[in-house]
């Protein structure tokens, strides 16, 4: 409740500041103008098309990154020889920002959704991989010894022991990854897309509609926040032993 | 029978100097017996457990189970550790289910260790004593020939330890397993075992072997008897 009250105060301050400094507020629009723009876009229904386009790109790229990075990290941590080759490659590619991959993505996959999926994938892959890998290698030797003593098969060890031991680390990676995925999709849409919130911002920038630009930014923030909260909820559901 | 033959093992310290742990160490553990191994800290008790369990290979020497050389861990030798080695993301039931499929066996051992009504709890919802009973249940379901206990009660407080000693002794004796208890607690060693092997400081050697003259089943009151106290003093 306090948080909502805090946001209302911030919005009120923003609105009131229009009376004192017309130049800046004219540049960035007043909250009431942004709300009116939102209302109009909601009635027209066009904003939902952009939101769904961005969400679709994030979900496809993020889910593929989550599945592939978790599997690769589990294998890299468990099968030392596999990790020996993969880990340095990941360490070299990790510092490259997703936006730097855009030219290659457009060259290889063309303008459109596949490029955006790829950029989102790159953005989400590394935080999930790194966190999962850290979880895997931090597993105490005692669990491995128990598995060896009880002659637990590799497949069972990977899926029922190593995966679940690493799950808190995986979720940390997923929460960082979803933020990165969301940032990456906007960057990809700013450059090479015909829909999505990034495209919406870019288009309205060119049309000098700052109310819509700020609305686009607010929607990005809100949806990113909701995605992060959804993952936190999923984390609680997936790890009942932590809750208890 | 479990036999360690001519075990030679050392560790290298930071200066790359050899720290000799065992030099031609030999021991035989008879089938069905509960033996205890006591010795000062750092004498190599845990290394010995790791060698018997197959977690580490001695630099020289052999570990034989029923005259067969063993090279790796296996279900025939289950270790019960001082540290919590239960899978925290699995319930009591799932921790056992991972090791054995038969519902009948799972129920039997959960019942034996008084954990049946807690089968849906996670390890972090159990007390220290219950966790230890779960470790025992998990070990017993795979029907191992040897149970190696490495300071199993070390992390528990005195009251729980006393209760568990009696409970687990009854379970172990009823199941007729060969048990090697590694401990630094003399009282625990006397109460639980029928033979105590006393190790010297490294390189570990058998300093003394004592036959414990008390018959099973043993009650907790035994610890207050004159004979028990005298034996404890002697060791």
XYZ file of C-alpha atoms in Angstrom:
479
model
C 0.000 0.000 0.000
C 2.851 2.350 0.917
C 4.535 1.566 -2.389
C 1.391 2.540 -4.346
C 1.102 5.731 -2.309
C 4.754 6.502 -3.101
C 4.101 6.124 -6.839
C 1.011 8.336 -6.649
C 3.102 11.046 -4.965
C 5.765 10.753 -7.669
C 3.137 11.082 -10.416
C 1.551 14.044 -8.610
C 4.943 15.758 -8.336
C 5.527 15.168 -12.036
C 2.117 16.625 -12.897
C 2.540 19.625 -10.573
C 6.012 20.368 -11.963
C 4.301 21.236 -15.291
C 3.088 24.470 -13.708
C 6.620 25.522 -12.778
C 8.720 24.382 -15.705
C 6.826 24.361 -18.979
C 9.828 23.641 -21.211
C 10.868 20.320 -19.680
C 7.310 19.077 -19.231
C 6.470 20.009 -22.787
C 9.367 17.864 -23.850
C 8.539 14.782 -21.800
C 4.714 15.071 -21.478
C 2.557 15.152 -18.368
C 1.227 12.001 -16.672
C -2.344 12.957 -17.611
C -1.382 13.166 -21.290
C 0.290 9.753 -21.069
C -2.801 8.260 -19.404
C -4.984 9.740 -22.150
C -2.667 8.288 -24.811
C -2.861 4.904 -23.133
C -6.644 5.105 -23.027
C -6.803 5.945 -26.717
C -4.415 3.132 -27.659
C -6.360 0.683 -25.511
C -9.630 1.651 -27.239
C -7.976 1.287 -30.644
C -6.405 -1.989 -29.487
C -3.129 -1.312 -31.306
C -0.975 -1.282 -28.178
C -1.920 -4.895 -27.425
C -0.538 -5.990 -30.779
C 2.833 -4.460 -29.895
C 2.796 -5.846 -26.348
C 1.946 -9.344 -27.589
C 4.591 -9.148 -30.324
C 7.291 -8.257 -27.779
C 6.046 -10.849 -25.298
C 6.049 -13.546 -27.937
C 9.651 -12.736 -28.899
C 10.723 -12.690 -25.260
C 8.998 -15.963 -24.459
C 10.383 -17.828 -27.482
C 13.928 -16.504 -27.007
C 13.902 -16.783 -23.230
C 12.428 -20.286 -23.058
C 14.881 -21.610 -25.657
C 17.755 -19.951 -23.787
C 16.529 -21.363 -20.454
C 16.272 -24.942 -21.718
C 19.532 -24.960 -23.659
C 21.627 -23.079 -21.081
C 20.426 -25.214 -18.148
C 21.171 -28.443 -20.032
C 24.590 -27.196 -21.179
C 25.476 -25.914 -17.696
C 24.472 -29.206 -16.047
C 26.559 -31.135 -18.560
C 29.501 -28.716 -18.302
C 29.567 -28.981 -14.519
C 29.042 -32.722 -14.384
C 31.115 -33.928 -17.325
C 34.393 -32.155 -16.705
C 35.772 -32.758 -20.213
C 32.662 -31.152 -21.748
C 32.990 -28.130 -19.453
C 36.694 -27.920 -20.232
C 35.903 -26.914 -23.821
C 32.588 -25.097 -23.392
C 33.343 -22.883 -20.372
C 36.152 -20.796 -22.002
C 33.968 -20.265 -25.079
C 31.120 -19.022 -22.886
C 33.506 -16.761 -20.963
C 34.683 -15.161 -24.237
C 31.172 -14.658 -25.635
C 29.563 -13.554 -22.343
C 30.892 -9.969 -22.231
C 29.612 -9.206 -25.770
C 26.390 -7.196 -25.307
C 23.299 -8.630 -27.053
C 22.943 -5.446 -29.085
C 26.347 -6.109 -30.685
C 24.909 -9.329 -32.142
C 22.185 -7.462 -34.068
C 24.142 -7.014 -37.335
C 25.086 -10.703 -37.369
C 21.508 -11.697 -36.502
C 20.085 -9.594 -39.367
C 22.724 -10.895 -41.763
C 22.077 -14.526 -40.879
C 18.368 -14.514 -40.118
C 17.093 -11.403 -41.870
C 14.790 -8.696 -40.548
C 11.946 -10.074 -38.468
C 11.127 -12.430 -35.655
C 13.975 -14.967 -36.008
C 16.551 -12.191 -35.478
C 14.687 -10.951 -32.420
C 14.448 -14.495 -30.998
C 18.197 -14.836 -31.486
C 18.997 -11.522 -29.740
C 16.702 -12.422 -26.830
C 18.312 -15.853 -26.674
C 21.786 -14.295 -26.460
C 20.625 -11.852 -23.781
C 19.109 -14.569 -21.571
C 21.538 -17.402 -22.235
C 24.628 -16.188 -20.381
C 23.155 -15.233 -16.985
C 21.206 -18.511 -16.858
C 24.197 -20.574 -17.942
C 26.608 -18.881 -15.529
C 24.322 -19.163 -12.511
C 23.378 -22.765 -13.242
C 27.010 -23.712 -13.769
C 27.937 -22.096 -10.478
C 25.174 -24.101 -8.762
C 26.387 -27.338 -10.321
C 30.029 -26.882 -9.347
C 29.102 -25.789 -5.829
C 27.403 -29.105 -5.080
C 29.096 -30.606 -1.997
C 31.157 -33.732 -2.586
C 29.051 -35.558 0.002
C 26.012 -35.701 -2.332
C 28.165 -37.129 -5.107
C 29.512 -39.728 -2.708
C 26.010 -40.708 -1.612
C 25.036 -41.132 -5.264
C 28.121 -43.250 -5.916
C 27.523 -45.430 -2.866
C 23.897 -46.039 -3.775
C 24.930 -46.688 -7.399
C 22.578 -44.027 -8.738
C 22.612 -43.867 -12.542
C 24.000 -40.771 -14.282
C 20.614 -39.887 -15.776
C 18.922 -40.051 -12.360
C 21.764 -38.105 -10.748
C 21.481 -35.344 -13.357
C 17.700 -35.062 -13.290
C 16.825 -35.766 -9.673
C 19.867 -34.667 -7.721
C 22.050 -32.210 -9.609
C 19.149 -30.365 -11.267
C 17.200 -29.920 -8.033
C 20.289 -28.995 -6.031
C 21.009 -26.304 -8.660
C 17.396 -25.113 -8.872
C 17.834 -22.060 -6.583
C 20.811 -21.013 -8.728
C 18.837 -21.686 -11.921
C 16.046 -19.410 -10.711
C 18.536 -16.665 -9.894
C 19.790 -16.979 -13.466
C 16.248 -17.021 -14.854
C 15.331 -13.848 -12.979
C 18.408 -12.044 -14.275
C 17.865 -13.637 -17.703
C 14.262 -12.438 -18.051
C 15.390 -8.860 -17.417
C 18.137 -9.238 -19.997
C 15.713 -10.865 -22.451
C 13.274 -7.982 -22.099
C 16.023 -5.409 -22.582
C 17.349 -7.317 -25.600
C 13.979 -7.580 -27.329
C 13.464 -3.836 -27.093
C 16.941 -3.252 -28.524
C 16.240 -5.708 -31.347
C 12.873 -4.087 -32.123
C 14.379 -0.613 -32.163
C 16.516 -1.680 -35.087
C 14.997 -4.524 -37.022
C 11.268 -5.082 -36.455
C 7.878 -3.900 -37.664
C 6.019 -4.476 -34.386
C 6.625 -4.627 -30.642
C 7.173 -2.062 -27.926
C 10.669 -1.208 -29.179
C 9.234 -0.511 -32.618
C 6.386 1.472 -30.976
C 8.931 3.692 -29.187
C 11.029 4.157 -32.317
C 8.006 5.017 -34.457
C 6.650 7.556 -31.961
C 10.081 9.105 -31.555
C 10.094 9.803 -35.273
C 6.519 11.177 -35.022
C 7.646 13.365 -32.081
C 4.918 11.789 -29.904
C 6.823 11.890 -26.599
C 3.692 10.915 -24.657
C 3.672 7.595 -26.520
C 7.447 7.184 -26.169
C 7.159 7.543 -22.394
C 4.092 5.316 -22.371
C 6.122 2.667 -24.214
C 8.911 2.989 -21.642
C 6.466 2.678 -18.746
C 4.862 -0.390 -20.322
C 8.303 -1.986 -20.774
C 9.046 -1.371 -17.100
C 5.677 -2.703 -15.940
C 5.747 -5.822 -18.091
C 9.364 -6.505 -17.078
C 8.324 -6.170 -13.446
C 5.365 -8.533 -13.967
C 7.559 -11.113 -15.690
C 10.032 -10.967 -12.832
C 7.205 -11.383 -10.288
C 5.833 -14.312 -12.284
C 9.227 -15.986 -12.077
C 9.422 -15.346 -8.336
C 6.010 -16.999 -7.972
C 7.137 -19.927 -10.134
C 10.255 -20.223 -7.949
C 8.143 -20.569 -4.807
C 5.916 -23.147 -6.475
C 8.860 -25.125 -7.852
C 10.763 -25.257 -4.554
C 8.274 -26.104 -1.788
C 11.122 -27.301 0.458
C 12.465 -23.748 0.633
C 9.059 -22.294 1.493
C 8.659 -24.687 4.393
C 34.273 -60.001 5.922
C 35.868 -56.614 5.302
C 39.633 -56.576 5.099
C 42.179 -53.826 4.570
C 45.527 -55.205 3.420
C 48.850 -53.351 3.499
C 47.278 -49.914 3.150
C 49.792 -47.165 2.422
C 48.466 -43.660 1.987
C 49.699 -40.123 2.302
C 48.609 -36.582 1.521
C 50.766 -33.816 0.153
C 50.721 -30.614 2.159
C 51.099 -27.083 0.774
C 54.883 -27.416 0.804
C 54.491 -30.608 -1.244
C 55.715 -32.681 1.683
C 54.286 -36.124 2.300
C 52.011 -36.434 5.317
C 51.977 -40.164 5.924
C 48.553 -41.393 7.084
C 48.856 -45.167 6.788
C 51.969 -47.251 6.489
C 51.238 -50.905 5.943
C 47.923 -50.746 7.780
C 45.972 -53.996 8.144
C 42.602 -54.705 9.671
C 39.840 -57.302 9.467
C 36.207 -56.643 10.333
C 34.174 -59.788 10.877
C 30.740 -60.248 9.397
C 27.830 -59.288 11.647
C 30.000 -57.532 14.200
C 29.686 -53.989 15.438
C 33.220 -52.617 15.661
C 34.262 -49.168 16.737
C 37.379 -47.325 15.728
C 38.593 -44.565 18.000
C 41.605 -42.350 17.730
C 42.826 -38.797 18.103
C 41.702 -36.109 15.688
C 43.634 -36.159 12.430
C 44.845 -39.732 12.815
C 43.200 -40.759 9.545
C 39.827 -42.117 10.642
C 37.894 -40.309 7.930
C 40.515 -41.245 5.324
C 39.987 -44.851 6.346
C 36.219 -44.467 5.927
C 36.763 -42.958 2.472
C 39.069 -45.808 1.502
C 36.635 -48.476 2.702
C 33.713 -46.719 1.006
C 35.713 -46.535 -2.213
C 35.637 -42.735 -2.426
C 39.423 -42.613 -2.525
C 41.933 -45.206 -3.611
C 44.868 -45.884 -1.327
C 48.257 -45.251 -2.896
C 49.091 -48.858 -2.123
C 47.183 -51.735 -0.616
C 43.850 -53.421 -1.103
C 40.350 -53.331 0.299
C 38.648 -56.708 0.187
C 35.002 -57.492 0.715
C 34.471 -61.214 1.150
C 37.945 -61.792 -0.339
C 37.110 -59.744 -3.448
C 39.100 -56.601 -4.197
C 36.899 -53.538 -4.455
C 37.805 -50.364 -6.365
C 34.716 -48.179 -6.238
C 31.787 -47.298 -3.981
C 28.846 -49.650 -3.923
C 25.584 -50.541 -2.242
C 27.333 -53.202 -0.178
C 29.101 -50.469 1.867
C 26.944 -47.535 2.874
C 28.405 -44.620 4.807
C 26.434 -42.659 7.370
C 28.071 -39.286 7.740
C 28.214 -36.725 10.489
C 27.216 -34.067 7.973
C 23.707 -33.841 6.648
C 23.746 -35.782 3.388
C 20.006 -36.080 2.848
C 18.554 -34.616 -0.314
C 16.859 -31.506 1.004
C 14.543 -31.119 -1.996
C 13.019 -34.558 -1.484
C 10.559 -35.556 1.196
C 11.407 -38.304 3.682
C 9.579 -40.774 1.440
C 11.277 -39.552 -1.744
C 14.727 -39.770 -0.138
C 14.099 -43.488 0.382
C 12.203 -44.022 -2.865
C 15.250 -42.886 -4.824
C 17.169 -45.885 -3.497
C 14.553 -48.621 -3.675
C 11.371 -49.108 -5.677
C 9.431 -51.501 -3.421
C 6.713 -49.701 -1.446
C 6.694 -52.557 1.031
C 10.392 -52.128 1.844
C 10.051 -48.339 2.084
C 7.141 -48.632 4.530
C 8.954 -51.297 6.540
C 12.029 -49.173 7.135
C 10.146 -45.937 7.679
C 8.148 -47.806 10.289
C 11.279 -49.302 11.835
C 12.819 -45.850 12.199
C 9.525 -44.275 13.383
C 9.370 -41.978 10.383
C 6.250 -43.295 8.663
C 4.013 -40.481 9.862
C 6.612 -37.908 8.797
C 7.059 -39.321 5.298
C 5.757 -36.206 3.576
C 8.028 -33.798 5.418
C 11.207 -32.321 3.979
C 14.520 -32.873 5.819
C 14.625 -29.232 6.954
C 11.386 -29.889 8.838
C 12.939 -32.775 10.795
C 14.907 -32.662 14.027
C 18.576 -33.693 14.093
C 17.663 -37.109 15.511
C 14.970 -37.707 12.895
C 17.402 -36.789 10.124
C 19.848 -39.336 11.464
C 17.105 -41.983 11.611
C 16.287 -41.154 7.989
C 19.950 -41.648 7.061
C 19.766 -45.069 8.720
C 16.523 -45.951 6.971
C 18.016 -44.898 3.635
C 21.090 -47.033 4.286
C 19.116 -50.081 5.399
C 16.664 -50.194 2.476
C 19.396 -51.182 0.039
C 20.345 -54.059 2.338
C 24.094 -53.286 2.553
C 26.478 -55.800 3.993
C 28.457 -53.083 5.768
C 27.378 -49.866 7.391
C 30.218 -47.451 8.010
C 29.349 -44.704 10.436
C 31.658 -41.689 10.439
C 31.016 -39.749 13.651
C 27.292 -40.166 12.970
C 26.134 -38.575 16.204
C 28.734 -35.831 16.315
C 26.351 -33.014 15.422
C 23.598 -34.018 17.853
C 23.071 -32.788 21.379
C 23.607 -35.131 24.350
C 19.969 -36.028 25.053
C 19.147 -36.935 21.456
C 22.404 -38.826 21.154
C 21.535 -41.007 24.186
C 18.124 -41.867 22.772
C 19.454 -42.582 19.305
C 22.230 -44.836 20.597
C 19.699 -47.235 22.052
C 17.233 -47.002 19.165
C 19.759 -47.459 16.403
C 21.661 -50.175 18.193
C 18.459 -52.225 18.316
C 17.808 -51.607 14.618
C 21.365 -52.483 13.605
C 21.506 -55.637 15.686
C 18.081 -56.740 14.456
C 19.173 -56.316 10.850
C 22.394 -58.279 11.481
C 24.613 -55.849 9.578
C 28.356 -55.514 9.885
C 28.987 -52.095 11.329
C 32.129 -50.030 11.596
C 31.661 -47.023 13.810
C 34.317 -44.333 13.603
C 34.174 -41.971 16.534
C 36.214 -39.997 19.010
C 33.570 -40.584 21.711
C 34.782 -43.462 23.928
C 31.408 -43.829 25.678
C 29.653 -44.158 22.347
C 32.185 -46.710 21.150
C 31.758 -48.889 24.272
C 27.982 -48.689 24.304
C 27.487 -49.527 20.639
C 30.262 -51.941 19.751
C 31.546 -55.345 20.675
C 35.131 -54.585 19.672
C 37.038 -51.328 19.926
C 40.065 -50.621 17.770
C 42.220 -47.816 19.104
C 44.353 -46.002 16.561
C 47.549 -44.072 17.191
C 48.412 -40.707 15.661
C 49.608 -40.655 12.041
C 50.824 -42.810 10.552
C 47.829 -44.601 12.065
C 48.516 -47.945 13.620
C 46.357 -50.194 15.717
C 47.449 -49.342 19.231
C 45.073 -51.616 21.054
C 42.028 -53.828 20.468
C 39.470 -54.236 23.202
C 36.623 -56.714 23.340
C 33.585 -55.107 24.961
C 32.204 -57.594 27.459
C 28.536 -56.467 27.412
C 25.879 -58.514 25.696
C 23.116 -57.198 23.455
C 20.479 -55.834 23.766
C 22.012 -52.976 25.702
C 19.963 -50.486 27.648
C 20.930 -46.897 28.242
C 21.303 -47.648 31.992
C 24.404 -49.677 31.106
C 26.314 -46.426 30.851
C 25.909 -45.902 34.620
C 27.200 -49.363 35.570
C 30.549 -49.784 37.327
C 31.862 -52.111 34.612
C 31.059 -49.581 31.903
C 32.704 -46.726 33.797
C 35.774 -48.846 34.525
C 36.146 -49.839 30.904
C 35.801 -46.215 29.862
C 38.539 -45.227 32.320
C 40.778 -48.017 31.069
C 40.546 -46.794 27.485
